[in-house]
Amino acid sequence: MRLVIQRCINGSVSIDGKTVGAIKHGYVVLVGICNEDDRLTVDKMVNKLIKLRICEDAEGKTNLSIRDTEGSILLISQFTLYADCKKGNRPSFVNAGSPDHAKELYEYMINAIGEEDIHCEHGEFGADMKVSLVNDGPFTIVLDSDTL
């Protein structure tokens, strides 16, 4: 599983011109899922995500977690995080999880974040989405379950 975490002042996702998810301060998180991922992988990644101390304290230091700041998460599924660009100029996505598998884990992740009492908005799996955010910093972190 791969997460691209962008600390933001606000973020939103729309489908066909209609906003389906929006947050004030917090994280916009792009989620890539592969076939080797399972619920334990999701649990590990959610635990890391909510405990990351990448929010600023009163002195401007990154000492606070999303929970400490009462921030929200906007979760967006993005299979393109598993793009393989080694050969040619057209990416291959064979390393991305199958749609049924990835959707099940994406929905599990939404619920797992909610169970941690973190407000979680989200996009729609497989939809053509337009994502907007004001990146705070900018501050972007990439997490890969293979390296945690």
Short mmCIF file of C-alpha atoms in Angstrom, two decimals:
data_model
loop_
_atom_site.label_atom_id
_atom_site.label_comp_id
_atom_site.label_asym_id
_atom_site.label_seq_id
_atom_site.Cartn_x
_atom_site.Cartn_y
_atom_site.Cartn_z
CA MET A 1 0.00 0.00 0.00
CA ARG A 2 1.18 3.46 -0.83
CA LEU A 3 -0.03 6.69 0.71
CA VAL A 4 0.73 10.21 -0.45
CA ILE A 5 -0.15 12.45 2.49
CA GLN A 6 -0.53 16.16 1.86
CA ARG A 7 -1.06 18.40 4.85
CA CYS A 8 -3.68 20.93 3.83
CA ILE A 9 -5.58 24.01 4.89
CA ASN A 10 -8.61 22.64 3.03
CA GLY A 11 -9.40 20.00 0.44
CA SER A 12 -12.31 18.73 -1.60
CA VAL A 13 -13.23 16.12 -4.19
CA SER A 14 -15.94 16.42 -6.80
CA ILE A 15 -17.54 14.09 -9.32
CA ASP A 16 -19.44 15.47 -12.31
CA GLY A 17 -19.23 18.97 -10.81
CA LYS A 18 -20.75 17.93 -7.46
CA THR A 19 -18.66 18.04 -4.28
CA VAL A 20 -18.78 14.62 -2.63
CA GLY A 21 -16.22 15.25 0.12
CA ALA A 22 -14.62 18.30 1.71
CA ILE A 23 -12.46 19.04 4.75
CA LYS A 24 -11.02 22.08 6.48
CA HIS A 25 -7.52 21.54 7.91
CA GLY A 26 -6.00 18.08 7.88
CA TYR A 27 -4.68 15.69 5.24
CA VAL A 28 -5.57 14.86 1.69
CA VAL A 29 -4.42 11.25 1.34
CA LEU A 30 -4.02 9.47 -2.00
CA VAL A 31 -4.24 5.69 -1.53
CA GLY A 32 -2.73 3.05 -3.82
CA ILE A 33 -3.52 -0.59 -3.10
CA CYS A 34 -1.82 -3.69 -4.53
CA ASN A 35 -2.94 -7.33 -4.49
CA GLU A 36 -0.54 -8.23 -1.66
CA ASP A 37 -2.27 -5.80 0.69
CA ASP A 38 -4.76 -7.04 3.25
CA ARG A 39 -6.64 -5.72 6.29
CA LEU A 40 -3.51 -6.01 8.42
CA THR A 41 -1.71 -3.76 5.94
CA VAL A 42 -4.52 -1.23 6.16
CA ASP A 43 -4.46 -1.35 9.98
CA LYS A 44 -0.70 -0.74 9.98
CA MET A 45 -0.98 2.18 7.56
CA VAL A 46 -3.91 3.78 9.39
CA ASN A 47 -2.02 3.50 12.68
CA LYS A 48 1.01 5.22 11.14
CA LEU A 49 -1.13 7.86 9.41
CA ILE A 50 -2.96 9.00 12.52
CA LYS A 51 0.18 8.99 14.70
CA LEU A 52 2.42 10.89 12.28
CA ARG A 53 3.52 14.13 13.91
CA ILE A 54 3.51 16.38 10.86
CA CYS A 55 1.23 19.16 12.10
CA GLU A 56 2.67 22.33 13.56
CA ASP A 57 2.50 23.23 17.23
CA ALA A 58 2.31 26.79 18.60
CA GLU A 59 6.05 27.24 17.93
CA GLY A 60 5.77 26.13 14.29
CA LYS A 61 7.44 22.76 14.88
CA THR A 62 5.98 19.54 13.49
CA ASN A 63 5.14 17.94 16.83
CA LEU A 64 1.42 17.27 16.52
CA SER A 65 -0.65 14.48 14.98
CA ILE A 66 -3.93 14.76 13.10
CA ARG A 67 -5.74 13.81 16.32
CA ASP A 68 -3.89 16.49 18.32
CA THR A 69 -5.09 19.19 15.91
CA GLU A 70 -8.61 17.75 15.53
CA GLY A 71 -7.98 17.65 11.79
CA SER A 72 -9.82 15.67 9.16
CA ILE A 73 -8.75 13.30 6.39
CA LEU A 74 -9.90 13.34 2.78
CA LEU A 75 -9.18 9.87 1.37
CA ILE A 76 -8.85 9.40 -2.40
CA SER A 77 -8.28 6.04 -4.12
CA GLN A 78 -5.55 6.29 -6.75
CA PHE A 79 -4.35 3.12 -8.48
CA THR A 80 -1.84 5.17 -10.49
CA LEU A 81 0.43 5.18 -7.42
CA TYR A 82 1.42 1.72 -8.65
CA ALA A 83 2.40 2.89 -12.14
CA ASP A 84 5.44 1.09 -13.57
CA CYS A 85 7.32 3.36 -15.99
CA LYS A 86 10.43 1.20 -16.51
CA LYS A 87 9.65 0.20 -20.08
CA GLY A 88 8.59 2.62 -22.78
CA ASN A 89 6.65 5.79 -22.23
CA ARG A 90 3.25 4.41 -21.37
CA PRO A 91 2.88 3.37 -17.72
CA SER A 92 1.81 -0.15 -16.84
CA PHE A 93 -0.61 -0.64 -13.96
CA VAL A 94 -0.30 -4.41 -13.56
CA ASN A 95 1.07 -3.90 -10.03
CA ALA A 96 -2.11 -2.14 -8.86
CA GLY A 97 -4.64 -4.22 -6.96
CA SER A 98 -7.59 -5.73 -8.77
CA PRO A 99 -10.63 -3.45 -8.59
CA ASP A 100 -12.69 -5.72 -6.29
CA HIS A 101 -9.80 -6.27 -3.89
CA ALA A 102 -8.76 -2.61 -3.84
CA LYS A 103 -12.31 -1.34 -3.36
CA GLU A 104 -12.88 -3.65 -0.40
CA LEU A 105 -9.68 -2.46 1.31
CA TYR A 106 -10.37 1.20 0.47
CA GLU A 107 -13.78 0.98 2.13
CA TYR A 108 -12.23 -0.87 5.07
CA MET A 109 -9.71 1.97 5.40
CA ILE A 110 -12.46 4.62 5.47
CA ASN A 111 -14.14 2.73 8.32
CA ALA A 112 -10.86 2.12 10.17
CA ILE A 113 -10.07 5.85 10.19
CA GLY A 114 -13.60 6.60 11.43
CA GLU A 115 -13.19 4.04 14.23
CA GLU A 116 -10.18 6.07 15.39
CA ASP A 117 -12.52 9.07 15.87
CA ILE A 118 -10.90 10.95 12.99
CA HIS A 119 -13.37 12.67 10.66
CA CYS A 120 -12.91 11.08 7.23
CA GLU A 121 -14.38 12.30 3.97
CA HIS A 122 -13.68 10.38 0.77
CA GLY A 123 -14.05 10.14 -2.95
CA GLU A 124 -15.76 7.37 -4.87
CA PHE A 125 -13.71 4.33 -5.80
CA GLY A 126 -13.15 4.10 -9.56
CA ALA A 127 -14.80 7.43 -10.35
CA ASP A 128 -13.33 10.25 -12.42
CA MET A 129 -12.67 12.69 -9.60
CA LYS A 130 -11.42 16.26 -9.42
CA VAL A 131 -9.37 16.85 -6.28
CA SER A 132 -8.58 20.33 -4.95
CA LEU A 133 -6.49 21.35 -2.01
CA VAL A 134 -4.47 24.14 -0.52
CA ASN A 135 -1.27 22.37 0.54
CA ASP A 136 -0.04 23.69 3.89
CA GLY A 137 3.71 24.18 3.78
CA PRO A 138 3.78 22.59 1.28
CA PHE A 139 4.15 19.43 3.29
CA THR A 140 3.91 16.05 1.55
CA ILE A 141 4.92 12.62 2.87
CA VAL A 142 4.97 9.31 0.96
CA LEU A 143 4.48 6.08 2.92
CA ASP A 144 4.95 2.62 1.45
CA SER A 145 3.90 -0.42 3.50
CA ASP A 146 6.91 -2.32 2.12
CA THR A 147 9.30 0.07 3.87
CA LEU A 148 7.50 0.51 7.22
#
